[in-house]
Coordinates of C-alpha atoms and ligand atoms in Angstrom, one line a residue:
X1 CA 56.1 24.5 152.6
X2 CA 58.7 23.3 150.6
X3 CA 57.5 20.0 148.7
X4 CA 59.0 17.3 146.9
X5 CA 57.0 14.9 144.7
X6 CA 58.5 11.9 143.7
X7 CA 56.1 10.7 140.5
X8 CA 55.2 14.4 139.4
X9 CA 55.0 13.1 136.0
X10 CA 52.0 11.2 136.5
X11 CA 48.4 11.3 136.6
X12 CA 48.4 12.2 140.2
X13 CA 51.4 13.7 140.9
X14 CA 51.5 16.1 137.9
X15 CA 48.0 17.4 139.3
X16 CA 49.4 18.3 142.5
X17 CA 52.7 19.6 141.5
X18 CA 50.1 22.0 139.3
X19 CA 48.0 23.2 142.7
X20 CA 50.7 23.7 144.5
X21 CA 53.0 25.7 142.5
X22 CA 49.5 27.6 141.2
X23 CA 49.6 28.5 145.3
X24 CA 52.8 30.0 145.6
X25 CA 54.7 26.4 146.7
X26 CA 58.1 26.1 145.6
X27 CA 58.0 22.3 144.3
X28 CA 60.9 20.0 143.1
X29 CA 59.8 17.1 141.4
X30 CA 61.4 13.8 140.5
X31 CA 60.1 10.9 137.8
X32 CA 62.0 8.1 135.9
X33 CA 59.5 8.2 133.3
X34 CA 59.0 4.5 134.1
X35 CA 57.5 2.5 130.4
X36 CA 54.7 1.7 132.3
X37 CA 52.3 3.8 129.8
X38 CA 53.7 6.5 127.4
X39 CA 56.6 9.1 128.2
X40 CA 54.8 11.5 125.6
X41 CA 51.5 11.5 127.9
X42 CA 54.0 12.3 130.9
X43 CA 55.6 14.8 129.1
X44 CA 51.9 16.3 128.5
X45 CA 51.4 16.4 132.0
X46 CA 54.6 18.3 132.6
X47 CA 54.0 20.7 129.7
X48 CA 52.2 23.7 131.7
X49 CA 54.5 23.5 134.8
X50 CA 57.8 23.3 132.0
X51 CA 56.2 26.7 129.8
X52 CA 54.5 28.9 132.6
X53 CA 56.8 28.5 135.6
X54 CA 59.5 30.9 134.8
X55 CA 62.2 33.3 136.1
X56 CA 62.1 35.4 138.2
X57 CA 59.9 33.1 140.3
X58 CA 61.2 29.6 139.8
X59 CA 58.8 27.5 141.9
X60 CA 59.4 24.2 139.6
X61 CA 62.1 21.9 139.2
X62 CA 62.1 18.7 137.4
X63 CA 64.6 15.7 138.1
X64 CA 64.0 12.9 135.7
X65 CA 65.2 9.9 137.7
X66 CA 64.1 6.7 139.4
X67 CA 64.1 7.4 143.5
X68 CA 66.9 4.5 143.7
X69 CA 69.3 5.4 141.8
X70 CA 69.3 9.9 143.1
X71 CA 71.2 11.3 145.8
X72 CA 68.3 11.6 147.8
X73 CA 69.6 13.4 150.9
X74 CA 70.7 16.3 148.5
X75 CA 67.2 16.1 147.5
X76 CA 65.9 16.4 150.8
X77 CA 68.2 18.9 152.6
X78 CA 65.8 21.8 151.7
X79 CA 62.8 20.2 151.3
X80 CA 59.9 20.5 153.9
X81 CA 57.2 17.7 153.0
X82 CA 57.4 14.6 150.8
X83 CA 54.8 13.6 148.6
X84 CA 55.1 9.6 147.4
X85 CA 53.7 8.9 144.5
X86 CA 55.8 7.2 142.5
X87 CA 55.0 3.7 141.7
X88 CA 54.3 1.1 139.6
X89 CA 50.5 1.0 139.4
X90 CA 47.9 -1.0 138.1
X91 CA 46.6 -4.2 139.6
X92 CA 45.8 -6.5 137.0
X93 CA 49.6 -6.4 135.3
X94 CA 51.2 -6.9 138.8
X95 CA 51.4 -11.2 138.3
X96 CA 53.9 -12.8 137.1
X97 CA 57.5 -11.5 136.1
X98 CA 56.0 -7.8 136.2
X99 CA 56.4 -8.1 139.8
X100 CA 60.2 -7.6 140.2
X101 CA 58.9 -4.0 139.1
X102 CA 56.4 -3.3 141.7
X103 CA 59.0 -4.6 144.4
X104 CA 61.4 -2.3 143.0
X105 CA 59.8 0.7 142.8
X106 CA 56.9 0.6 145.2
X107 CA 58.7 -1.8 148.4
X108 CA 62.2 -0.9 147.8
X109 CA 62.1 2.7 147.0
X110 CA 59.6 3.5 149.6
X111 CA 62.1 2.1 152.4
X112 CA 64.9 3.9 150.5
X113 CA 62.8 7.2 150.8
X114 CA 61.6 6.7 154.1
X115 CA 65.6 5.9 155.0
X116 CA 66.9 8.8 154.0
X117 CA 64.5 10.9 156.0
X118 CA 65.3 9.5 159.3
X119 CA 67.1 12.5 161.3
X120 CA 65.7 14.9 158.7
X121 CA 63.8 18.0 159.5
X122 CA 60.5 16.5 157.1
X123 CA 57.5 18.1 158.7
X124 CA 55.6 15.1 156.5
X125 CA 55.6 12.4 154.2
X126 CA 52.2 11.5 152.6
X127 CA 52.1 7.9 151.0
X128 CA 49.9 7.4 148.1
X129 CA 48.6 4.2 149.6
X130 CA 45.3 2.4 147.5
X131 CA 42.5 0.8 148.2
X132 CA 43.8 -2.6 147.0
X133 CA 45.3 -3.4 150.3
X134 CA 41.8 -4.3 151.5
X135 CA 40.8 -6.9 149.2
X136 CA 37.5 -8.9 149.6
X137 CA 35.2 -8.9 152.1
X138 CA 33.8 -12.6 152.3
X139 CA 32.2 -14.5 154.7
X140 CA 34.8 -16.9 157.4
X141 CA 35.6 -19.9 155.8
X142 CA 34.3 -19.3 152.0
X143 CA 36.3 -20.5 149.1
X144 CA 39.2 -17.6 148.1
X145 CA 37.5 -14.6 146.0
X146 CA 38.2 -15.9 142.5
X147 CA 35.5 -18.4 142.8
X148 CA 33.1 -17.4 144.9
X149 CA 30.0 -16.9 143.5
X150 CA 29.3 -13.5 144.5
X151 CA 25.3 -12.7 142.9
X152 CA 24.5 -15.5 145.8
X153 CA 25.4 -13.3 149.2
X154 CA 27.0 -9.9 148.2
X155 CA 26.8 -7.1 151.1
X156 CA 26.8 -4.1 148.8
X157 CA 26.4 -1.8 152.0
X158 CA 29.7 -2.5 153.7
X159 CA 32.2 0.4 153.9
X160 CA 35.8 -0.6 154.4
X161 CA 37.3 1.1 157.4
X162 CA 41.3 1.7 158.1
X163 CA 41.0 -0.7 161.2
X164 CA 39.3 -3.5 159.1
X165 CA 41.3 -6.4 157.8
X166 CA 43.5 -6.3 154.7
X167 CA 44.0 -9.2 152.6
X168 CA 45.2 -7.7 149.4
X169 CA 43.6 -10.2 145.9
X170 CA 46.7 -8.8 143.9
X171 CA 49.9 -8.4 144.2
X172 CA 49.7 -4.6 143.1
X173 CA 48.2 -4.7 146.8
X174 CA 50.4 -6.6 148.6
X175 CA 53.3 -4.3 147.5
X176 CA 51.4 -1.5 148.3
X177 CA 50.3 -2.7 151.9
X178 CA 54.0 -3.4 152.5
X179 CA 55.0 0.3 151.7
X180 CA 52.4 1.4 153.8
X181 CA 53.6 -0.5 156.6
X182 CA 57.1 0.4 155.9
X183 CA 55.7 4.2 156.3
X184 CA 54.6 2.9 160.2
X185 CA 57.8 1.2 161.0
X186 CA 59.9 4.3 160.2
X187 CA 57.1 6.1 161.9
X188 CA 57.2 4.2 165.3
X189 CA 60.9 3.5 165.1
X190 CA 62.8 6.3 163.4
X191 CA 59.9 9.4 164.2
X192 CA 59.5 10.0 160.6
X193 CA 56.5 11.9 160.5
X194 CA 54.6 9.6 157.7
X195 CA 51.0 9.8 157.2
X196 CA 49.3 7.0 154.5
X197 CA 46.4 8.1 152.2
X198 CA 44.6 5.0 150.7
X199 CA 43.1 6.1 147.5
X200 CA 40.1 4.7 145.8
X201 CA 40.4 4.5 142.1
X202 CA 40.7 8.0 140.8
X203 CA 39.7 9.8 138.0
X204 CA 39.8 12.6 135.5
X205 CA 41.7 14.7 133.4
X206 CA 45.3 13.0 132.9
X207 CA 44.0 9.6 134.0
X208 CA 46.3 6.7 133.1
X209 CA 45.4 4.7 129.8
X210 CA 45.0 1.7 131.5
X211 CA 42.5 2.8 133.4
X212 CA 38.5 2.4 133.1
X213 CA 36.9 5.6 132.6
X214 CA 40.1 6.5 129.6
X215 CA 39.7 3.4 128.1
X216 CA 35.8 3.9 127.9
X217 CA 35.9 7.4 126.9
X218 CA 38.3 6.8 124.6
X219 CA 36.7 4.0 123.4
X220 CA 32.9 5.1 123.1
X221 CA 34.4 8.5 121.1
X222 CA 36.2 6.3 118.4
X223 CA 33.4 3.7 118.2
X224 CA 35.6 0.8 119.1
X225 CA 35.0 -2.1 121.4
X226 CA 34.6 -1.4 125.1
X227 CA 36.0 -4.9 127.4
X228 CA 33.7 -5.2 130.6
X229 CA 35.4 -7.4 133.2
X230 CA 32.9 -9.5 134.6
X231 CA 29.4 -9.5 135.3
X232 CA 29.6 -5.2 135.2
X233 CA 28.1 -5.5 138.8
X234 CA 31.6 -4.6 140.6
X235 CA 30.9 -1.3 142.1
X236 CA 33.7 1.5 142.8
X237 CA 33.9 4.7 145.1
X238 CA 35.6 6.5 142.0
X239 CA 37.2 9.8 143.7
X240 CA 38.4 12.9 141.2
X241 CA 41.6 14.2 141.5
X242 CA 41.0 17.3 142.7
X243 CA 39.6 15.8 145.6
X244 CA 42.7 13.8 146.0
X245 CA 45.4 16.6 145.3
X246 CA 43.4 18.9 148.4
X247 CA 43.3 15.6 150.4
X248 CA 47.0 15.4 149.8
X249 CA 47.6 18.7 150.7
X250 CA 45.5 18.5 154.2
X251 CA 47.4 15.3 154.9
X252 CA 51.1 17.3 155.2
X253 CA 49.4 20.1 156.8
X254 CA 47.1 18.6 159.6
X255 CA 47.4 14.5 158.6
X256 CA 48.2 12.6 162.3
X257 CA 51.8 11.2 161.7
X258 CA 51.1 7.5 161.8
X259 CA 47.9 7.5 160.8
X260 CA 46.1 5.6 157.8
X261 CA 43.2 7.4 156.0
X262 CA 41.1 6.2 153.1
X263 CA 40.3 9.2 150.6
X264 CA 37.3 7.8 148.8
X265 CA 34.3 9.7 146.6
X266 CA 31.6 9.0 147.8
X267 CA 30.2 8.2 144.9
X268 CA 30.2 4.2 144.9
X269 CA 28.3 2.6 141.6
X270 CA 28.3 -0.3 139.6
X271 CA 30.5 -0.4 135.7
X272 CA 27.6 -1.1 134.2
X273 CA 26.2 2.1 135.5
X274 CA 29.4 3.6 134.8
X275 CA 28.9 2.7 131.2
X276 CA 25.3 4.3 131.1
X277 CA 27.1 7.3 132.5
X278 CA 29.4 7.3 129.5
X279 CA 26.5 7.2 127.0
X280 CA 25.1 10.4 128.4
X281 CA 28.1 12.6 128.6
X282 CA 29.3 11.2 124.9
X283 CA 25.9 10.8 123.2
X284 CA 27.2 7.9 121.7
X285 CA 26.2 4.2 122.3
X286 CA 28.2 2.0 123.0
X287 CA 30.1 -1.0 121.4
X288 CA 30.6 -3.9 124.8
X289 CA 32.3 -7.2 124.7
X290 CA 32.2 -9.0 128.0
X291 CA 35.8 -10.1 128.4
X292 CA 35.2 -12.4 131.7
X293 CA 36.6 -11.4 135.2
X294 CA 40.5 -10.5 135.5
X295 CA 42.4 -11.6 138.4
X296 CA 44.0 -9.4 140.7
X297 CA 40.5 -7.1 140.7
X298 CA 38.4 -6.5 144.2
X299 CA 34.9 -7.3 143.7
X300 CA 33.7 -4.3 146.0
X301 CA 35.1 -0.8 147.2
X302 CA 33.6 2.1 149.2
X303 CA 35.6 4.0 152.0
X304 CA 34.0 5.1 155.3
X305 CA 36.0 8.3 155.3
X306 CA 34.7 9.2 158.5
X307 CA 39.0 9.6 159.8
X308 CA 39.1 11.6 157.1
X309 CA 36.8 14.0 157.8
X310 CA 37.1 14.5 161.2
X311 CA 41.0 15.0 161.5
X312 CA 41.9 16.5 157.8
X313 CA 38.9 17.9 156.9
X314 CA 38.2 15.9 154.1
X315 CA 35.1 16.6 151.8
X316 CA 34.6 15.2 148.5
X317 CA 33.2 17.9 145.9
X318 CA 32.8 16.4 142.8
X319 CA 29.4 14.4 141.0
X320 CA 30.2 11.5 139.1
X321 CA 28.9 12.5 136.4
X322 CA 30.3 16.2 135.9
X323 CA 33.6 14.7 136.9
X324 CA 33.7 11.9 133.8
X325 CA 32.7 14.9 131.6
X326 CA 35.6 16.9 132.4
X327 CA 37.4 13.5 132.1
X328 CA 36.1 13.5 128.7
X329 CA 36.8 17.0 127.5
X330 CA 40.1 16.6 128.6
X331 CA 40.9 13.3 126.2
X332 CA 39.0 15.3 123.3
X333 CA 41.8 18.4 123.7
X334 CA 44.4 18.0 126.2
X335 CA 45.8 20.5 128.2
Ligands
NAD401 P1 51.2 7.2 137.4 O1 51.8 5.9 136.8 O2 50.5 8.1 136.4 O3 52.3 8.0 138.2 C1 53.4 7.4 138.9 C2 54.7 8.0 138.4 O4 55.7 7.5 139.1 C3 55.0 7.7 136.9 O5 55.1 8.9 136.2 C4 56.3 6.9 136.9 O6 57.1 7.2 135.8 C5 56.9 7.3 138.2 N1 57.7 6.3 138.8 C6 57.5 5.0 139.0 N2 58.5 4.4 139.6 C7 59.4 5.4 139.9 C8 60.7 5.4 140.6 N3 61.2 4.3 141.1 N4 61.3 6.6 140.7 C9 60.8 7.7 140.2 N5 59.6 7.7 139.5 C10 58.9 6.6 139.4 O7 50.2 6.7 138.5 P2 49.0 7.5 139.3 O8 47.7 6.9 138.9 O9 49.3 8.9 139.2 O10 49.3 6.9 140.8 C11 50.2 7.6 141.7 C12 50.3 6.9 142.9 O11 49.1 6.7 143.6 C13 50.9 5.4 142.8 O12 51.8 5.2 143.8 C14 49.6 4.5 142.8 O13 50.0 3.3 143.3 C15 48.8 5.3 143.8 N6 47.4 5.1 143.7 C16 46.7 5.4 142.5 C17 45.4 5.2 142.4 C18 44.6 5.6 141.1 O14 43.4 5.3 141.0 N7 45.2 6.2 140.1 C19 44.6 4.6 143.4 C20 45.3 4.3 144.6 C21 46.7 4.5 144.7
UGA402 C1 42.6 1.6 140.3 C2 44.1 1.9 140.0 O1 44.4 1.4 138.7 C3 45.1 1.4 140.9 O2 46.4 2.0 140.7 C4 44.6 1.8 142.3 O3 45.5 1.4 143.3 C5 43.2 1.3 142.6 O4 42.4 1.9 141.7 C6 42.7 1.6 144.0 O5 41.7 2.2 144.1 O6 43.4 1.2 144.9 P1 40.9 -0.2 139.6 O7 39.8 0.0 140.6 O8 41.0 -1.5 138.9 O9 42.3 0.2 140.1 O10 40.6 0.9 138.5 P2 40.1 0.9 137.0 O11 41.2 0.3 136.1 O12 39.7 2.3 136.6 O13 38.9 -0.1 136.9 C7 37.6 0.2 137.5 C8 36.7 -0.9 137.2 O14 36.4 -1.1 135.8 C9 37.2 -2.3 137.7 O15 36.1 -3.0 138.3 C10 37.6 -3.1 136.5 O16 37.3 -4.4 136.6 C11 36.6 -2.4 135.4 N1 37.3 -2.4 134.1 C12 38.5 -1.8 133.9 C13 36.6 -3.0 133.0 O17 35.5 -3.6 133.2 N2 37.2 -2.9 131.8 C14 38.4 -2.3 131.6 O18 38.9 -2.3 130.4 C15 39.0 -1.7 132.6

């Protein structure tokens, strides 16, 4: 294999740039650095694969620029698999002007990307896809999810499967959906061998700042305020990033060109228990201020990653509970 990774300064992408050159994989990584959260956390992320990947075995090389603006079928000519995940992320900050952003760099350079690999030799491109493409899952004919008043009829049991509907609540999600189904159109039309991972919220060491469990962590360790959205009764199948690097990695080796897959935990809870989590691992209590619910947030998620499973092989390892520890002693001392 020969990979590139477009984001490989991220949370995500600078996880599996790490696996895969730690296995022998000669990577190429690109990144613009985008100001969605700090450059010096990105440059963290890089810092191991920039100081112990070295002559005579040169199995890293970083590009910093945006997918749009690169020569990308330079990029490609020796390249074997793709790994997309570069993107704007976050689905609260996606109304509004913000958007121009997440239709630049998760629509537009997605077809770009996917463009340039028609008539390639690409074995695979996996697309970081998200759960947020689902949305809700309410009753036919109930008022839209911002004001229904979930306590009342919430199914708490229902796993969200690839074939079920998607009505993205953000537009985070409807950007994502439409790069996902960009990935099947040059699929079906152009045989670009593209293969969509959905992931559900992910965690652990290099997390973003904006998200959850770093905010908490961070938050509980320095005593300040912790902002619950909502009632605390949303529930999330957090998945750890391990999970999700060898998830990636199975996709380009054995992932069905075409074919969607939700990569989820298994480990679906509520904030709230989230938070009691985060008093055990930190043995400190805990400072909340109910904030009220955010728009653009699903109420529910939990994958049936029964696809998964049966065609890459797909089998979460990690306990909730060990994994937001390692989460923790990472934001304590990077590395
Ligand atoms: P991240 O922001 O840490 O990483 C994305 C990287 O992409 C950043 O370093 C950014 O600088 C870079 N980037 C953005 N636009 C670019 C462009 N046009 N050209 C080149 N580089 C660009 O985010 P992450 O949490 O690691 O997420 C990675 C991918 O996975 C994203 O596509 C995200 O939508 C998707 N995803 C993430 C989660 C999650 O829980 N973290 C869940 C579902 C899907
Ligand atoms: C995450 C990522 O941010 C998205 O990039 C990704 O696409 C999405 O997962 C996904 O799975 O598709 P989210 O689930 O909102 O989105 O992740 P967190 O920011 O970690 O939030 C988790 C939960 O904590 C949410 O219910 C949110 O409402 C809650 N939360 C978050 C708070 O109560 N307070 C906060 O300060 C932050």
């Amino acid at each position: 294999m020969k990979a590139l990774i477009t984001g490989v300064a991220g949370f995500i992408g600078s996880t599996l740039a790490e696996r895969l050159v730690r296995e022998g994989i000669d990577v190429v990584g690109i990144d613009n650095f985008s100001d969605y959260y700090s450059r010096a956390q990105k440059e963290q992320n890089l810092k191991w694969l920039h100081t112990t990947v070295k002559e005579p075995w040169p199995r890293f090389r970083f590009i910093e620029t945006r997918i749009q603006d690169t020569d990308l079928a330079t990029l490609l000519a020796d390249r074997t698999h793709v790994f997309h995940l570069a993107g704007q992320p976050g689905v609260r900050k996606s109304w509004g002007r913000d958007f121009d952003i997440y239709t630049s760099d998760n629509i537009q350079a997605t077809q770009m990307l996917l463009d340039a690999c028609v008539g390639t030799s690409i074995e695979r491109l996996v697309y970081a896809s998200s759960s947020s493409v689902y949305g809700d899952v309410l009753p036919a004919n109930t008022a839209p999810p911002s004001a229904w008043n979930w306590a009342r009829t919430e199914s708490r049991d229902s796993r969200l499967r690839e074939d079920g509907p998607t009505r993205p609540v953000s537009p985070y999600g409807v950007s994502k959906l439409a790069a996902e189904h960009l990935c099947s159109l040059y699929h079906s039309n152009y045989d670009v061998p593209s293969v969509s991972l959905r992931f559900f919220t992910v965690y652990g060491p290099r997390q973003r700042p904006d998200m959850a469990f770093h905010k908490f962590l961070l938050a509980a360790h320095t005593g300040q305020p912790i902002t619950l959205y909502g009632d605390g009764q949303q529930t999330r199948d957090f998945t750890y990033v391990d999970d999700i690097v060898t998830a990636l990695i199975s996709a380009a080796t054995r992932g069905v060109p075409g074919h969607v897959y939700n990569i989820g935990g298994g480990t679906r809870v509520t904030v709230r228990q989230v938070l009691h989590m985060i008093e055990r691992v930190t043995g400190k209590s805990l400072n909340i201020v109910d904030v009220g619910s955010q728009k653009g947030d699903m109420r529910h998620t939990y994958a049936d990653t029964t696809l998964a499973r049966t065609e890459l092989g797909f089998a979460p390892t990690m306990d909730l509970e060990r994994g937001l520890a390692a989460e923790y002693a990472w934001l304590l001392s990077p590395a």
